[in-house]
mmCIF file of C-alpha atoms in Angstrom:
data_model
loop_
_atom_site.group_PDB
_atom_site.id
_atom_site.type_symbol
_atom_site.label_atom_id
_atom_site.label_comp_id
_atom_site.label_asym_id
_atom_site.label_seq_id
_atom_site.Cartn_x
_atom_site.Cartn_y
_atom_site.Cartn_z
ATOM 1 C CA MET A 203 -21.360 -14.764 12.892
ATOM 2 C CA LEU A 204 -20.105 -16.609 15.708
ATOM 3 C CA ALA A 205 -23.439 -18.600 15.863
ATOM 4 C CA ALA A 206 -23.511 -19.072 12.181
ATOM 5 C CA PHE A 207 -19.619 -20.270 12.688
ATOM 6 C CA ALA A 208 -20.453 -22.667 15.434
ATOM 7 C CA VAL A 209 -23.118 -23.984 12.585
ATOM 8 C CA GLY A 210 -20.480 -24.864 10.589
ATOM 9 C CA LEU A 211 -18.222 -26.995 13.178
ATOM 10 C CA ARG A 212 -21.178 -28.797 13.462
ATOM 11 C CA THR A 213 -22.092 -29.231 9.421
ATOM 12 C CA GLY A 214 -19.115 -29.167 8.345
ATOM 13 C CA ARG A 215 -20.429 -26.641 5.980
ATOM 14 C CA HIS A 216 -19.770 -23.333 6.073
ATOM 15 C CA ARG A 217 -21.424 -21.952 3.864
ATOM 16 C CA GLY A 218 -24.366 -20.586 6.145
ATOM 17 C CA VAL A 219 -22.674 -17.475 6.650
ATOM 18 C CA ASP A 220 -24.582 -16.730 3.390
ATOM 19 C CA VAL A 221 -27.547 -16.700 5.997
ATOM 20 C CA ALA A 222 -25.645 -14.874 8.277
ATOM 21 C CA TRP A 223 -24.639 -11.560 6.200
ATOM 22 C CA GLY A 224 -28.738 -10.568 5.539
ATOM 23 C CA LEU A 225 -29.543 -11.771 9.437
ATOM 24 C CA ALA A 226 -26.262 -9.837 10.845
ATOM 25 C CA PHE A 227 -26.684 -6.232 9.026
ATOM 26 C CA ALA A 228 -31.124 -7.102 10.150
ATOM 27 C CA ALA A 229 -29.438 -7.209 13.534
ATOM 28 C CA ALA A 230 -26.763 -4.660 13.018
ATOM 29 C CA ALA A 231 -30.173 -1.893 12.301
ATOM 30 C CA LEU A 232 -32.082 -3.153 15.039
ATOM 31 C CA THR A 233 -29.496 -3.361 17.830
ATOM 32 C CA GLY A 234 -28.593 0.502 16.452
ATOM 33 C CA CYS A 235 -32.033 1.618 16.704
ATOM 34 C CA ALA A 236 -32.650 0.398 19.660
ATOM 35 C CA LEU A 237 -29.251 2.585 21.501
ATOM 36 C CA SER A 238 -31.104 5.197 19.289
ATOM 37 C CA ALA A 239 -33.620 6.166 20.923
ATOM 38 C CA GLY A 240 -34.215 9.757 22.481
ATOM 39 C CA TYR A 241 -31.461 10.912 20.152
ATOM 40 C CA GLY A 242 -32.820 11.178 16.597
ATOM 41 C CA ASP A 243 -35.322 11.461 15.167
ATOM 42 C CA GLY A 244 -38.509 8.509 14.490
ATOM 43 C CA GLY A 245 -39.448 8.355 11.456
ATOM 44 C CA ARG A 246 -35.903 8.247 9.948
ATOM 45 C CA ARG A 247 -34.460 6.602 12.371
ATOM 46 C CA ALA A 248 -37.798 3.602 11.848
ATOM 47 C CA LEU A 249 -37.318 4.497 8.520
ATOM 48 C CA ALA A 250 -33.634 3.607 8.267
ATOM 49 C CA THR A 251 -34.462 0.199 10.714
ATOM 50 C CA ALA A 252 -37.256 -0.952 8.265
ATOM 51 C CA LEU A 253 -34.947 -0.784 4.949
ATOM 52 C CA VAL A 254 -32.231 -3.071 6.397
ATOM 53 C CA THR A 255 -33.954 -5.334 8.349
ATOM 54 C CA VAL A 256 -36.255 -6.477 5.477
ATOM 55 C CA TRP A 257 -33.670 -5.859 2.769
ATOM 56 C CA GLY A 258 -31.593 -8.705 5.367
ATOM 57 C CA LEU A 259 -34.259 -10.631 5.805
ATOM 58 C CA ARG A 260 -35.330 -11.640 2.446
ATOM 59 C CA LEU A 261 -32.045 -12.278 1.502
ATOM 60 C CA ALA A 262 -31.141 -14.505 4.539
ATOM 61 C CA ALA A 263 -34.468 -16.637 3.715
ATOM 62 C CA HIS A 264 -33.620 -16.422 -0.062
ATOM 63 C CA LEU A 265 -30.073 -17.955 0.329
ATOM 64 C CA TRP A 266 -31.890 -20.837 3.214
ATOM 65 C CA TRP A 267 -33.838 -22.022 0.787
ATOM 66 C CA ARG A 268 -30.689 -22.420 -2.026
ATOM 67 C CA ALA A 269 -28.952 -24.081 -0.231
ATOM 68 C CA ARG A 270 -30.886 -26.780 1.676
ATOM 69 C CA GLY A 271 -29.498 -30.157 1.113
ATOM 70 C CA LEU A 272 -26.544 -28.801 -0.713
ATOM 71 C CA PRO A 273 -22.962 -29.353 0.036
ATOM 72 C CA GLU A 274 -20.111 -26.816 0.968
ATOM 73 C CA ASP A 275 -20.092 -23.988 -1.367
ATOM 74 C CA PRO A 276 -17.350 -24.452 -3.339
ATOM 75 C CA ARG A 277 -16.225 -20.561 -3.043
ATOM 76 C CA TYR A 278 -15.124 -21.281 0.611
ATOM 77 C CA ALA A 279 -13.899 -24.891 0.215
ATOM 78 C CA ARG A 280 -11.743 -23.520 -2.016
ATOM 79 C CA MET A 281 -10.867 -20.582 0.494
ATOM 80 C CA LEU A 282 -10.084 -22.922 2.520
ATOM 81 C CA ALA A 283 -7.800 -25.099 0.443
ATOM 82 C CA ARG A 284 -5.260 -22.393 1.531
ATOM 83 C CA ALA A 285 -4.751 -21.958 4.342
ATOM 84 C CA PRO A 286 -1.084 -21.905 5.523
ATOM 85 C CA ALA A 287 0.841 -25.092 5.861
ATOM 86 C CA GLY A 288 0.460 -26.557 10.128
ATOM 87 C CA ALA A 289 -2.362 -23.629 9.908
ATOM 88 C CA PRO A 290 -5.159 -24.857 12.062
ATOM 89 C CA ARG A 291 -8.584 -24.513 9.598
ATOM 90 C CA THR A 292 -11.362 -24.328 12.045
ATOM 91 C CA ARG A 293 -8.945 -20.552 13.198
ATOM 92 C CA TYR A 294 -8.700 -20.398 9.563
ATOM 93 C CA ALA A 295 -12.217 -20.152 8.849
ATOM 94 C CA LEU A 296 -12.926 -18.108 11.855
ATOM 95 C CA ARG A 297 -10.768 -15.630 10.620
ATOM 96 C CA ILE A 298 -11.528 -15.515 7.237
ATOM 97 C CA VAL A 299 -14.346 -16.213 6.358
ATOM 98 C CA TYR A 300 -16.828 -15.196 9.648
ATOM 99 C CA LEU A 301 -14.782 -12.044 11.678
ATOM 100 C CA LEU A 302 -13.626 -10.572 7.837
ATOM 101 C CA GLN A 303 -16.868 -10.947 7.035
ATOM 102 C CA ALA A 304 -18.421 -9.630 10.578
ATOM 103 C CA ALA A 305 -15.879 -6.726 9.991
ATOM 104 C CA LEU A 306 -17.586 -5.845 7.225
ATOM 105 C CA VAL A 307 -21.027 -6.327 7.905
ATOM 106 C CA TRP A 308 -20.067 -3.412 10.340
ATOM 107 C CA PHE A 309 -18.359 -1.061 8.165
ATOM 108 C CA VAL A 310 -21.657 -1.706 5.662
ATOM 109 C CA ALA A 311 -23.564 -0.783 8.177
ATOM 110 C CA LEU A 312 -21.936 2.615 9.138
ATOM 111 C CA PRO A 313 -24.581 4.787 6.738
ATOM 112 C CA VAL A 314 -27.761 3.203 8.537
ATOM 113 C CA LEU A 315 -26.590 3.064 11.780
ATOM 114 C CA ALA A 316 -25.409 7.033 11.314
ATOM 115 C CA ALA A 317 -28.748 8.084 10.182
ATOM 116 C CA GLN A 318 -30.107 6.758 13.221
ATOM 117 C CA TYR A 319 -29.478 9.467 15.208
ATOM 118 C CA LEU A 320 -30.237 12.455 13.063
ATOM 119 C CA PRO A 321 -32.166 15.154 14.504
ATOM 120 C CA ASP A 322 -33.590 15.988 11.388
ATOM 121 C CA PRO A 323 -36.993 14.310 9.932
ATOM 122 C CA PRO A 324 -36.455 12.553 6.292
ATOM 123 C CA GLY A 325 -35.685 14.932 3.535
ATOM 124 C CA PRO A 326 -35.301 14.643 -0.259
ATOM 125 C CA THR A 327 -32.811 12.890 -0.130
ATOM 126 C CA ALA A 328 -33.399 10.141 1.784
ATOM 127 C CA TRP A 329 -36.386 9.640 0.425
ATOM 128 C CA ALA A 330 -34.753 9.768 -3.208
ATOM 129 C CA GLY A 331 -32.208 6.831 -1.095
ATOM 130 C CA THR A 332 -36.180 5.156 -0.414
ATOM 131 C CA ALA A 333 -36.677 5.515 -4.438
ATOM 132 C CA LEU A 334 -33.371 3.701 -5.000
ATOM 133 C CA TRP A 335 -33.589 0.833 -2.165
ATOM 134 C CA ALA A 336 -36.971 -0.015 -3.491
ATOM 135 C CA VAL A 337 -35.216 -0.208 -7.429
ATOM 136 C CA GLY A 338 -32.503 -2.137 -5.905
ATOM 137 C CA LEU A 339 -35.157 -4.947 -3.832
ATOM 138 C CA PHE A 340 -37.483 -4.987 -7.403
ATOM 139 C CA PHE A 341 -33.961 -6.838 -9.269
ATOM 140 C CA GLU A 342 -32.148 -8.822 -6.497
ATOM 141 C CA ALA A 343 -36.017 -9.934 -5.634
ATOM 142 C CA VAL A 344 -36.700 -10.685 -8.750
ATOM 143 C CA GLY A 345 -33.292 -11.943 -10.494
ATOM 144 C CA ASP A 346 -33.858 -14.433 -7.658
ATOM 145 C CA ALA A 347 -36.586 -16.126 -7.972
ATOM 146 C CA GLN A 348 -36.997 -15.369 -12.286
ATOM 147 C CA LEU A 349 -33.159 -18.195 -11.943
ATOM 148 C CA ALA A 350 -35.008 -20.197 -9.258
ATOM 149 C CA ARG A 351 -37.900 -20.551 -12.367
ATOM 150 C CA PHE A 352 -35.482 -21.688 -13.981
ATOM 151 C CA LYS A 353 -32.769 -23.644 -12.489
ATOM 152 C CA ALA A 354 -36.385 -25.262 -11.880
ATOM 153 C CA ASP A 355 -37.373 -27.062 -14.493
ATOM 154 C CA PRO A 356 -34.866 -30.157 -15.928
ATOM 155 C CA ALA A 357 -35.126 -28.629 -19.028
ATOM 156 C CA HIS A 358 -33.302 -25.803 -18.880
ATOM 157 C CA ARG A 359 -30.124 -27.886 -16.821
ATOM 158 C CA GLY A 360 -26.587 -26.658 -18.607
ATOM 159 C CA ARG A 361 -28.281 -23.056 -19.645
ATOM 160 C CA VAL A 362 -27.415 -20.418 -18.762
ATOM 161 C CA MET A 363 -30.102 -18.120 -17.981
ATOM 162 C CA ASP A 364 -30.477 -14.662 -20.185
ATOM 163 C CA ARG A 365 -34.642 -14.141 -20.280
ATOM 164 C CA GLY A 366 -36.225 -11.818 -18.030
ATOM 165 C CA LEU A 367 -33.982 -8.908 -16.111
ATOM 166 C CA TRP A 368 -30.835 -11.274 -16.984
ATOM 167 C CA ARG A 369 -31.427 -10.118 -20.328
ATOM 168 C CA TYR A 370 -30.354 -6.609 -19.065
ATOM 169 C CA THR A 371 -27.169 -7.639 -16.900
ATOM 170 C CA ARG A 372 -25.383 -10.598 -16.601
ATOM 171 C CA HIS A 373 -26.124 -9.634 -12.602
ATOM 172 C CA PRO A 374 -29.042 -8.312 -11.523
ATOM 173 C CA ASN A 375 -29.118 -9.473 -7.917
ATOM 174 C CA TYR A 376 -26.034 -8.013 -8.149
ATOM 175 C CA PHE A 377 -27.110 -4.544 -9.280
ATOM 176 C CA GLY A 378 -29.587 -4.188 -7.054
ATOM 177 C CA ASP A 379 -27.480 -5.624 -3.656
ATOM 178 C CA ALA A 380 -25.035 -1.970 -5.136
ATOM 179 C CA CYS A 381 -28.758 0.254 -5.480
ATOM 180 C CA VAL A 382 -29.771 -0.883 -1.826
ATOM 181 C CA TRP A 383 -26.982 0.431 -0.242
ATOM 182 C CA TRP A 384 -26.703 3.654 -2.224
ATOM 183 C CA GLY A 385 -30.110 4.245 -1.039
ATOM 184 C CA LEU A 386 -29.365 3.561 2.217
ATOM 185 C CA PHE A 387 -26.344 5.715 2.178
ATOM 186 C CA LEU A 388 -28.636 8.799 0.615
ATOM 187 C CA LEU A 389 -29.938 8.569 4.635
ATOM 188 C CA VAL A 390 -27.497 10.143 5.509
ATOM 189 C CA ALA A 391 -25.867 12.168 2.984
ATOM 190 C CA ASP A 392 -28.734 14.920 3.549
ATOM 191 C CA HIS A 393 -26.112 16.483 6.705
ATOM 192 C CA PRO A 394 -22.588 16.948 5.991
ATOM 193 C CA VAL A 395 -21.996 14.134 8.349
ATOM 194 C CA GLY A 396 -23.083 11.363 6.404
ATOM 195 C CA TRP A 397 -20.775 12.188 3.669
ATOM 196 C CA ALA A 398 -17.712 10.718 6.128
ATOM 197 C CA PHE A 399 -19.500 7.099 5.380
ATOM 198 C CA VAL A 400 -19.723 7.284 1.462
ATOM 199 C CA GLY A 401 -16.735 4.147 1.644
ATOM 200 C CA SER A 402 -20.160 1.594 2.965
ATOM 201 C CA PRO A 403 -21.113 1.450 -0.585
ATOM 202 C CA LEU A 404 -18.278 2.335 -2.325
ATOM 203 C CA LEU A 405 -16.591 -1.031 -0.809
ATOM 204 C CA MET A 406 -20.118 -2.974 -0.656
ATOM 205 C CA THR A 407 -20.056 -2.222 -4.567
ATOM 206 C CA TRP A 408 -16.506 -2.446 -5.442
ATOM 207 C CA LEU A 409 -16.996 -6.161 -3.775
ATOM 208 C CA LEU A 410 -20.213 -7.175 -5.948
ATOM 209 C CA ALA A 411 -18.699 -5.671 -9.152
ATOM 210 C CA PHE A 412 -14.682 -6.102 -9.367
ATOM 211 C CA GLY A 413 -14.098 -8.371 -5.373
ATOM 212 C CA SER A 414 -16.008 -11.975 -4.446
ATOM 213 C CA GLY A 415 -19.621 -11.185 -6.489
ATOM 214 C CA LYS A 416 -19.684 -11.219 -10.211
ATOM 215 C CA PRO A 417 -15.906 -11.988 -11.319
ATOM 216 C CA MET A 418 -15.422 -14.869 -8.763
ATOM 217 C CA LEU A 419 -18.691 -16.522 -9.642
ATOM 218 C CA GLU A 420 -18.193 -15.508 -13.554
ATOM 219 C CA ARG A 421 -14.558 -18.016 -13.380
ATOM 220 C CA HIS A 422 -16.501 -21.081 -11.553
ATOM 221 C CA LEU A 423 -19.113 -20.158 -14.947
ATOM 222 C CA ALA A 424 -15.947 -20.473 -16.908
ATOM 223 C CA THR A 425 -14.479 -22.727 -15.965
ATOM 224 C CA THR A 426 -17.499 -25.295 -16.183
ATOM 225 C CA ASP A 427 -18.322 -25.231 -20.166
ATOM 226 C CA ARG A 428 -22.018 -24.127 -19.551
ATOM 227 C CA PRO A 429 -22.793 -24.360 -23.785
ATOM 228 C CA GLY A 430 -23.730 -21.106 -24.714
ATOM 229 C CA TRP A 431 -22.083 -18.915 -21.781
ATOM 230 C CA ALA A 432 -19.601 -16.442 -24.328
ATOM 231 C CA GLU A 433 -22.242 -15.792 -26.914
ATOM 232 C CA TYR A 434 -24.367 -14.687 -24.109
ATOM 233 C CA THR A 435 -21.658 -12.267 -21.894
ATOM 234 C CA ALA A 436 -20.353 -10.654 -25.596
ATOM 235 C CA ARG A 437 -24.050 -9.578 -25.758
ATOM 236 C CA THR A 438 -24.821 -8.915 -21.850
ATOM 237 C CA SER A 439 -24.101 -5.543 -20.695
ATOM 238 C CA PRO A 440 -21.644 -7.117 -17.036
ATOM 239 C CA PHE A 441 -23.251 -5.651 -14.281
ATOM 240 C CA LEU A 442 -25.143 -2.440 -15.253
ATOM 241 C CA PRO A 443 -29.405 -3.202 -16.726
ATOM 242 C CA LEU A 444 -28.259 -1.986 -20.396
ATOM 243 C CA PRO A 445 -29.907 -3.525 -23.670
ATOM 244 C CA PRO A 446 -28.696 -6.392 -25.342
ATOM 245 C CA ARG A 447 -26.395 -5.096 -27.516
ATOM 246 C CA SER A 448 -26.534 -6.710 -31.337
ATOM 247 C CA PRO A 449 -23.559 -9.154 -32.734
ATOM 248 C CA ARG A 450 -22.349 -5.435 -34.792
ATOM 249 C CA SER A 451 -21.921 -3.817 -31.899
ATOM 250 C CA ARG A 452 -19.747 -6.661 -30.565
#
């Protein structure tokens, strides 16, 4: 995060912290794997490390590709505009944008770090978590790819994406992200101590569904006067994938 902060100061854009978000989780998992060598079960440690690293690198690569050449993210522009009068914007950005996300990375990654120290090999609960992780990665990766193809077509400019996975949930990528972290929690949930870390997936799900994820993005979309947005939100599930609602059911 400090490296991302240095890049943000140099470029004058802080949207790169989104790329650092995925990389930070991968770095935490790899560091935990190295530090837990000789303590936990090698298979569980390798599984936890691989799942987080694959997820983090895919997310970072996708966000980097999507942000190439774009100006500052409006979210961070609005956030920094709320800096107290007289407060140095550089320090405010470091504290609110970067250090806060660094603390969130540490807290959310706790189940993975704990799993790397468990002495038992992965059992049914851990493998169920791996399956849930795979479902989440599918929703994230496929949803991102579908949206990227949709936006790449000039004929779709200004239109609402309501195809593929986006037909069943307004945020397949956020839903997938939540599944990923509940799946990673299950890697440690088969041990009594693991339930001490249930707050990590709960916090991530809250952020995605009620915090800085879905609500912030939908507020922005609602202000862009995008044709069809009201109809789309009326028929499409806000988070969980569900069949589209018919006009009579609304």
